[in-house]
Coordinates of C-alpha atoms in Angstrom, one line a residue:
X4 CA -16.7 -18.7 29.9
X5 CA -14.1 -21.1 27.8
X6 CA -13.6 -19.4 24.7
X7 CA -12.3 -22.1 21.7
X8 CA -10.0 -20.0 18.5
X9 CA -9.2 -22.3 15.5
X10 CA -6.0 -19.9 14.2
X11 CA -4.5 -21.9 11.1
X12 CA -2.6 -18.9 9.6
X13 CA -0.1 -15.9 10.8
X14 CA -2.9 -13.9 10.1
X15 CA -5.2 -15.7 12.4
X16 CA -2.7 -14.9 15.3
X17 CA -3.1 -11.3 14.3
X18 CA -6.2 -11.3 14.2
X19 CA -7.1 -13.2 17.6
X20 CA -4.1 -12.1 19.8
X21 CA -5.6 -9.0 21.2
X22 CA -9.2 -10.3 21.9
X23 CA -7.6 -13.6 23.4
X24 CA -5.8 -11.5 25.8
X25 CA -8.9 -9.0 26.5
X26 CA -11.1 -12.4 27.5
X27 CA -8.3 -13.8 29.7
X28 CA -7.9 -10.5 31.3
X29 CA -11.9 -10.5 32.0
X30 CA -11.7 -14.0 33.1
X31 CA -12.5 -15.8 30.8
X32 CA -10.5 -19.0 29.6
X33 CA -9.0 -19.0 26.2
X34 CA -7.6 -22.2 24.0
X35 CA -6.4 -21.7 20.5
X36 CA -6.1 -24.7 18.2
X37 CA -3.6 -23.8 16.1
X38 CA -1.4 -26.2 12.9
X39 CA 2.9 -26.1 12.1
X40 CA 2.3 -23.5 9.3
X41 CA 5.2 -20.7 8.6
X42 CA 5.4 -18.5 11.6
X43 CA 2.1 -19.3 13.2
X44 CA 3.4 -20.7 16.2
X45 CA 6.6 -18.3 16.3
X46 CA 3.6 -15.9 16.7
X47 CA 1.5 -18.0 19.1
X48 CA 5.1 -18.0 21.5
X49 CA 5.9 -14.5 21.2
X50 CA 2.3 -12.9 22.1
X51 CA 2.0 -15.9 24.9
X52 CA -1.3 -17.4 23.8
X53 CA -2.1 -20.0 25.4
X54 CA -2.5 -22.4 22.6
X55 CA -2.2 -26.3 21.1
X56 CA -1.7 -27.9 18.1
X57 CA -3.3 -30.1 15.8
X58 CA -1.2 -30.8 13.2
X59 CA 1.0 -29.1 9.8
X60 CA 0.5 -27.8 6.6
X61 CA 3.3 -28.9 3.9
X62 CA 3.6 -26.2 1.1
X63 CA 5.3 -29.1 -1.0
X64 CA 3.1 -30.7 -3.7
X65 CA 0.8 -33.6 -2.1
X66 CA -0.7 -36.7 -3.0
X67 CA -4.4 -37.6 -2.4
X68 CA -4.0 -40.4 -0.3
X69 CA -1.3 -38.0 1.6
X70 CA -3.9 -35.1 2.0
X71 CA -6.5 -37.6 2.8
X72 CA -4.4 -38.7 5.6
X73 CA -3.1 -35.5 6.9
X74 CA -6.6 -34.2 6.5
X75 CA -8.1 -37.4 8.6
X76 CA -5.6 -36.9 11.6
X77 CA -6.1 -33.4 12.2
X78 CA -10.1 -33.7 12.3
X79 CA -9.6 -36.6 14.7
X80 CA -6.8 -34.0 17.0
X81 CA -9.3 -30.9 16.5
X82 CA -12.0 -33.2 17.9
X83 CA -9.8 -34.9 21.0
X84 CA -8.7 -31.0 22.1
X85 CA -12.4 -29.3 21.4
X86 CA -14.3 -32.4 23.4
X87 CA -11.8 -32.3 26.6
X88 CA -12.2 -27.9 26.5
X89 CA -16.2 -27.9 26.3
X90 CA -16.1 -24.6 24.8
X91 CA -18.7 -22.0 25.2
X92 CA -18.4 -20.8 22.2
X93 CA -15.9 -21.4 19.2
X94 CA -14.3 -18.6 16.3
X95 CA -12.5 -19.4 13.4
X96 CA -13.5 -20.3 9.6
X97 CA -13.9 -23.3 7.5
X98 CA -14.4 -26.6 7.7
X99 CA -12.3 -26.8 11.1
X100 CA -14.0 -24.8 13.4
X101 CA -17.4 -26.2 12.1
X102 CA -16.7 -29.2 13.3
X103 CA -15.2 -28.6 16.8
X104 CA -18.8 -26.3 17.2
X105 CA -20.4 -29.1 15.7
X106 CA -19.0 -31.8 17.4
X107 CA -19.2 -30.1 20.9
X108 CA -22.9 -28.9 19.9
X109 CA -21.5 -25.2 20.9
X110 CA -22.1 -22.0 19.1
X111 CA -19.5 -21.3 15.9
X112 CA -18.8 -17.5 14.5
X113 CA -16.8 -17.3 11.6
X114 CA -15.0 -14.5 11.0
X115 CA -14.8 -13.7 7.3
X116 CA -13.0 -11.5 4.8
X117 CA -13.8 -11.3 0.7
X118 CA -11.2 -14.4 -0.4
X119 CA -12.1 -15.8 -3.9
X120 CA -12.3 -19.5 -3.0
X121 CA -16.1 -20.9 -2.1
X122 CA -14.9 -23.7 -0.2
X123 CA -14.5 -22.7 3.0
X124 CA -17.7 -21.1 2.8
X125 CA -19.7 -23.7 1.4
X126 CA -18.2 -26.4 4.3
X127 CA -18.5 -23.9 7.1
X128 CA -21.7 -22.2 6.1
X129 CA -24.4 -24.4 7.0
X130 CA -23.1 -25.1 10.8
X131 CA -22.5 -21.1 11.9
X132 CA -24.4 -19.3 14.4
X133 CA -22.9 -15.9 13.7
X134 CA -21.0 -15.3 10.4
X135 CA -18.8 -12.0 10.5
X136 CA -17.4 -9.9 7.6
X137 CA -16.6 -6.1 6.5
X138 CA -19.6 -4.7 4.9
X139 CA -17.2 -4.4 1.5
X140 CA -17.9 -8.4 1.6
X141 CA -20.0 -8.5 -1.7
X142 CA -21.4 -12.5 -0.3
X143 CA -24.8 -12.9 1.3
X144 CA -24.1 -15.7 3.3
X145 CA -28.0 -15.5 5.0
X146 CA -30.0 -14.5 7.8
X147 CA -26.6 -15.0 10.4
X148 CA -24.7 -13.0 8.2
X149 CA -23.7 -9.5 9.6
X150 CA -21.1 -7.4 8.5
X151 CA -19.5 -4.4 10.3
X152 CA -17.5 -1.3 9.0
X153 CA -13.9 -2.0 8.5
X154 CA -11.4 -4.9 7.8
X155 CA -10.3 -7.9 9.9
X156 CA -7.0 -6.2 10.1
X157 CA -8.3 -3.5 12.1
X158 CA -8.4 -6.3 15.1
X159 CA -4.7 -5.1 15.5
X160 CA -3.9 -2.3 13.1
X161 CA -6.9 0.3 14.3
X162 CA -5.1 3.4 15.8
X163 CA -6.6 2.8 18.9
X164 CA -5.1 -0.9 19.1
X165 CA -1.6 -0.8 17.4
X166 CA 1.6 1.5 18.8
X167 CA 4.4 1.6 16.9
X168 CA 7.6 -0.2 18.2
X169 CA 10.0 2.7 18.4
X170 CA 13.4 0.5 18.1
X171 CA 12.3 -0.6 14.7
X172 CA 14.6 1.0 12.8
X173 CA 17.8 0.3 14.8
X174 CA 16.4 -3.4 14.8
X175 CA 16.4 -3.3 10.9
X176 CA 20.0 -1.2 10.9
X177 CA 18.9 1.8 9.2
X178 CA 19.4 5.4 10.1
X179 CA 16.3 8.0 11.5
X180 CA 16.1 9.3 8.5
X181 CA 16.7 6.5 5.6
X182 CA 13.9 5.4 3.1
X183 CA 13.1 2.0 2.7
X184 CA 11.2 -0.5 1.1
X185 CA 9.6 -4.0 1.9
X186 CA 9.0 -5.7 -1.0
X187 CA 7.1 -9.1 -0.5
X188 CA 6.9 -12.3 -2.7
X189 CA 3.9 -14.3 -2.1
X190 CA 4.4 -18.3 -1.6
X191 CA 1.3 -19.5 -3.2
X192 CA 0.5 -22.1 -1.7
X193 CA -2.7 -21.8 0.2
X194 CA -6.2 -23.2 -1.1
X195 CA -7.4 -20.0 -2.7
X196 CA -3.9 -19.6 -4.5
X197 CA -3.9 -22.7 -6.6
X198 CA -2.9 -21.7 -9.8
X199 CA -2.1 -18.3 -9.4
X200 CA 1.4 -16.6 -10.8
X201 CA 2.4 -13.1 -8.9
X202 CA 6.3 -11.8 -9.9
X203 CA 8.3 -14.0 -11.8
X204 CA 11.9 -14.7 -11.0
X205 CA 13.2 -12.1 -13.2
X206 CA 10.7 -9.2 -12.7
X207 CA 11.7 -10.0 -9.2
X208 CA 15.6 -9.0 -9.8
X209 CA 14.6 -6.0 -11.8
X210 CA 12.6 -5.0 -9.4
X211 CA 15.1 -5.3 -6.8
X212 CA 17.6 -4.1 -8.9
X213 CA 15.5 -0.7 -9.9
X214 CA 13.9 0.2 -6.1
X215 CA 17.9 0.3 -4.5
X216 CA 18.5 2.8 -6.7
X217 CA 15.9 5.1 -4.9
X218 CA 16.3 3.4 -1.2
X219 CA 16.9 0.6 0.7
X220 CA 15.4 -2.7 -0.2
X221 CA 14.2 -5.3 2.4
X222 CA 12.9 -8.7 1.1
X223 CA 10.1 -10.9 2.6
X224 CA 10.1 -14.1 0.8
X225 CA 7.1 -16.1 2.1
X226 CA 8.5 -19.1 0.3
X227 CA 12.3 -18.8 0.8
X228 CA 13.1 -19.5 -2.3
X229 CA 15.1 -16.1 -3.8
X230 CA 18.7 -16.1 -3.6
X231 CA 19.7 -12.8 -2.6
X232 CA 23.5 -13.0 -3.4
X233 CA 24.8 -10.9 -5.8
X234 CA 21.2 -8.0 -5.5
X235 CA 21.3 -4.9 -3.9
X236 CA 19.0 -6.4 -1.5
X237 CA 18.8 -7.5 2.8
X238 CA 16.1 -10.4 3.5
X239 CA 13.9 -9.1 6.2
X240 CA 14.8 -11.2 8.9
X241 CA 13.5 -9.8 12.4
X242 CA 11.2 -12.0 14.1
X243 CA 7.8 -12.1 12.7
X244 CA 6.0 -10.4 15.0
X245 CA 7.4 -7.5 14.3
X246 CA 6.7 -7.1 10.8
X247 CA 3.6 -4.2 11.2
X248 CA 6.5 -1.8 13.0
X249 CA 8.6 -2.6 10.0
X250 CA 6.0 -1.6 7.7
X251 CA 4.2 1.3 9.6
X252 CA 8.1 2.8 9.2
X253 CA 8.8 2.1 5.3
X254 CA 8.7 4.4 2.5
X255 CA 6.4 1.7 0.7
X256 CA 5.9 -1.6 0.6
X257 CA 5.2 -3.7 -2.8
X258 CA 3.9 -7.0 -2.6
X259 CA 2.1 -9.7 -5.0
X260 CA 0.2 -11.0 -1.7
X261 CA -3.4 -9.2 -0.7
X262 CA -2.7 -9.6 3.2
X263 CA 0.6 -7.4 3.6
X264 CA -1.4 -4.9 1.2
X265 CA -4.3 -4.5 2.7
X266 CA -1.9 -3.8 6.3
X267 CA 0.2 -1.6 4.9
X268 CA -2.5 0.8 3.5
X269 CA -4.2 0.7 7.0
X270 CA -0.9 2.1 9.3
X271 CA -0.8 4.5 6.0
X272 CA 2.3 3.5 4.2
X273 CA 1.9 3.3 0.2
X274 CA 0.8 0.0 -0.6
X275 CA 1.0 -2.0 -4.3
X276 CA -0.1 -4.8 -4.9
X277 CA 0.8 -6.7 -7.9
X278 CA -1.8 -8.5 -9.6
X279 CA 0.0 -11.3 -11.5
X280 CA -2.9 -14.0 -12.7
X281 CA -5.3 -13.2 -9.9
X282 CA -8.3 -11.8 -11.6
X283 CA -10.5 -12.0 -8.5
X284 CA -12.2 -8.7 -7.5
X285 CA -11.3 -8.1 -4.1
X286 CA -13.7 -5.6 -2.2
X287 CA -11.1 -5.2 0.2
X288 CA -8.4 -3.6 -2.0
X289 CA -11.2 -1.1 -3.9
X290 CA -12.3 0.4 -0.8
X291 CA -9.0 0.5 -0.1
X292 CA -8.1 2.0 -3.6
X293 CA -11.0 4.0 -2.9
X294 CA -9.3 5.9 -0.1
X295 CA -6.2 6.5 -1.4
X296 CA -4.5 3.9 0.7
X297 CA -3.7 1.0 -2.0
X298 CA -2.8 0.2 -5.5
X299 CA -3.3 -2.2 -7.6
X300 CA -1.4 -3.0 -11.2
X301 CA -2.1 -5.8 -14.0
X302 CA 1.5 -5.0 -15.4
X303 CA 4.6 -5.4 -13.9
X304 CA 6.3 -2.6 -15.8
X305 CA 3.4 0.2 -14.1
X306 CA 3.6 -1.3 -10.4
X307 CA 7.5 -0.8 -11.3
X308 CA 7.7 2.8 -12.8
X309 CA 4.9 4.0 -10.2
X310 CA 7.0 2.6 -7.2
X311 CA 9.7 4.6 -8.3
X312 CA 7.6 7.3 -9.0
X313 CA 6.4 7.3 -5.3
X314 CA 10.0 6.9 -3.8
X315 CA 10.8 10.5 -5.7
X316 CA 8.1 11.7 -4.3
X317 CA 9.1 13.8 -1.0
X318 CA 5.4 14.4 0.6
X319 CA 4.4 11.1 -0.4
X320 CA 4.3 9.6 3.4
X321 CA 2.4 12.8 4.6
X322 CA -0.3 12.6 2.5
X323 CA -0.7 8.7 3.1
X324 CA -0.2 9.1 6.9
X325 CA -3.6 12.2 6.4
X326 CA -5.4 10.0 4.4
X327 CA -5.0 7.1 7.1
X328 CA -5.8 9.3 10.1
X329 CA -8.9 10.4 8.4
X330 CA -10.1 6.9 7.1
X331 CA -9.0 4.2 9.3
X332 CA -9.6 6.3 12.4
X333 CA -13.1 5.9 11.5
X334 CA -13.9 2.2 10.8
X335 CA -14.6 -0.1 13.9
X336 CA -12.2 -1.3 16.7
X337 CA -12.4 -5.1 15.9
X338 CA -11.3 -6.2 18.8
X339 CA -13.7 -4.5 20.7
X340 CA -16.3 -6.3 18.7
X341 CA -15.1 -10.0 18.9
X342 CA -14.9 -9.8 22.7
X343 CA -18.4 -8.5 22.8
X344 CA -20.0 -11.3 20.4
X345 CA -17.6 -13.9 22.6
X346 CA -19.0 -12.9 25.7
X347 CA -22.4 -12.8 24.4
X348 CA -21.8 -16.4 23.1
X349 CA -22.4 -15.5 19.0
X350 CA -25.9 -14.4 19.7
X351 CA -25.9 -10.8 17.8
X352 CA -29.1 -10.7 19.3
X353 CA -27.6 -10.5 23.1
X354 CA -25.2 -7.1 22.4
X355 CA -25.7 -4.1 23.8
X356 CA -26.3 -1.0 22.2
X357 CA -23.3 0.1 20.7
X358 CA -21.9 -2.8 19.7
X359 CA -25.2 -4.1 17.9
X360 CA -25.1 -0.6 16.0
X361 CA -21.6 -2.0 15.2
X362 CA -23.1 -4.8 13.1
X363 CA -25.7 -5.1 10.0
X364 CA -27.4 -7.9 9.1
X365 CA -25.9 -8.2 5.7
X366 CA -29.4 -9.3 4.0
X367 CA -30.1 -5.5 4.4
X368 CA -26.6 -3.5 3.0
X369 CA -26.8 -5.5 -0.3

């Protein structure tokens, strides 16, 4: 089979890297199409996918006509690279992997989470075969809409998929026994952030300022804009693909970005997420919240005081790591899924037994 991946984002690659290497190992032939967008194809090197690409993504301010353009020559790259693979089937979402299955008349799945923009789901909607998302998706998307127990992140987080790296903290420069923190500022820039505030420059030195008081204090800034000189601060600056050892080993992690929360909370470290402007109800993060695993805080002053809180808080990491073992252990092995509806070319209706369990039409969990 010839298996076609639109991966646009970092957390594309994530999600993709393990079932891309299951399918080649089986056989199979793999191609992801893949855009110049922060560390995507950093990641794309470093887990050796075989992959192309089709283009950028500027997170400077664009014109219409500039968009339009950048917009037209992708399509047109998307459509050169998908018409000389002939896939057998294609995975992605949006309006890009739509129209490589549309254009090569080959079966699209969409894989899915509970993001707040409609766009991608209007575009996309109407040309999928198989449309996949965890059953805390609150969307009917119709009758090729199934939904399975878990999260997209457990495609590489799941216990039985991800092993710690265990030279992560003499790669980061801290002793066995050291607390720290990741603390990471969101860039804002995608589709389904327009218009949304998270920390503001100064709650993001006080909050520096007030968490190296309790432990060290490692900075992700997704847009690298924060000057670092003069705060008690190091920027996290290991290669990317390393960033899920790095967390999996911290104290905490406190973000104003949804997809480092939600990972955090599944390898069982103390995840917060601040809120900022974004008013969107994720049903990610309240099954998360549910378990134990996340938080979530409207004001920066509480996501503050209860970090702090947490860091004082000896059997704090214990009780997380319990609360993971017991939860996440259960959901489903992602991976295991996507290379079951791949090889059965996005027919739900071609799975075997355990995998079809696996899956629920979502017309009848709602």
């Amino acid at each position: 089979m010839r298996i076609l991946v639109l991966a646009n984002t970092p957390a594309h690659v994530h999600l993709y890297r393990h079932t891309v290497d299951r399918l080649e190992e089986a056989g199979h032939e793999v191609l992801v199409l893949t855009r110049e967008y922060a560390c995507t194809t950093d990641l794309l090197d470093f887990f050796e996918l075989p992959y192309r690409v089709y283009g950028g993504h500027r997170t400077d301010g664009y014109s219409t006509l500039q968009f339009a353009r950048e917009l037209g020559g992708q399509f047109c790259r998307i459509g050169i690279e998908a018409l000389r693979f002939a896939p057998d089937v294609v995975f992605g979402r949006g309006p890009f992997a739509a129209y490589a299955g549309t254009l090569t008349r080959t079966p699209v799945v969409l894989v899915l989470d509970d993001e707040p923009g409609d766009f991608n789901h209007t575009v996309s909607r109407p040309f999928a075969d198989c449309i996949l998302s965890p059953a805390v998706t609150r969307r009917d998307l119709g009758d090729d809409h199934y939904t399975f127990d878990g999260f997209k992140e457990c495609a590489y987080l799941h216990p039985d998929v991800f092993e710690t790296n265990g030279d992560i903290r003499e790669y980061l420069d801290v002793d066995p026994d050291e607390p720290y923190v990741i603390v990471r500022f969101n860039a804002l820039d995608a589709l389904h952030d327009a218009g949304l505030e998270g920390f503001r420059p100064d709650q993001r030195r006080d909050l520096i300022e007030r968490l190296s008081e309790a432990a060290t204090v490692f900075v992700s800034d997704e847009g690298n804009e924060m000057d670092l000189r003069g705060l008690p601060a190091r920027p996290y600056d290991l290669h990317p693909a390393l960033i899920h050892d790095a967390m999996a080993e911290a104290s905490l992690l406190v973000a104003d970005t949804g997809t480092m929360a939600t990972e955090a909370a599944l390898l069982g470290t103390p995840a917060f997420r601040y809120r900022g402007t974004d008013d969107h109800e994720y049903g990610e993060f309240r099954e998360l919240e549910r378990a134990g695993l996340a938080e979530q805080f409207d004001e920066y002053e509480a996501i503050r005081d209860r970090s702090l809180e947490i860091l004082a808080d000896d059997d704090a990491r214990d009780r997380w790591q319990d609360r993971r073992r017991e939860y996440v252990g259960g959901l489903v092995n992602l991976t295991d899924l996507l290379v079951d509806v791949a090889t059965s070319r996005g027919e739900p209706g071609r799975l075997d037994g355990s995998t079809k369990r696996a899956l629920q039409p979502r017309s009848r969990t709602i």
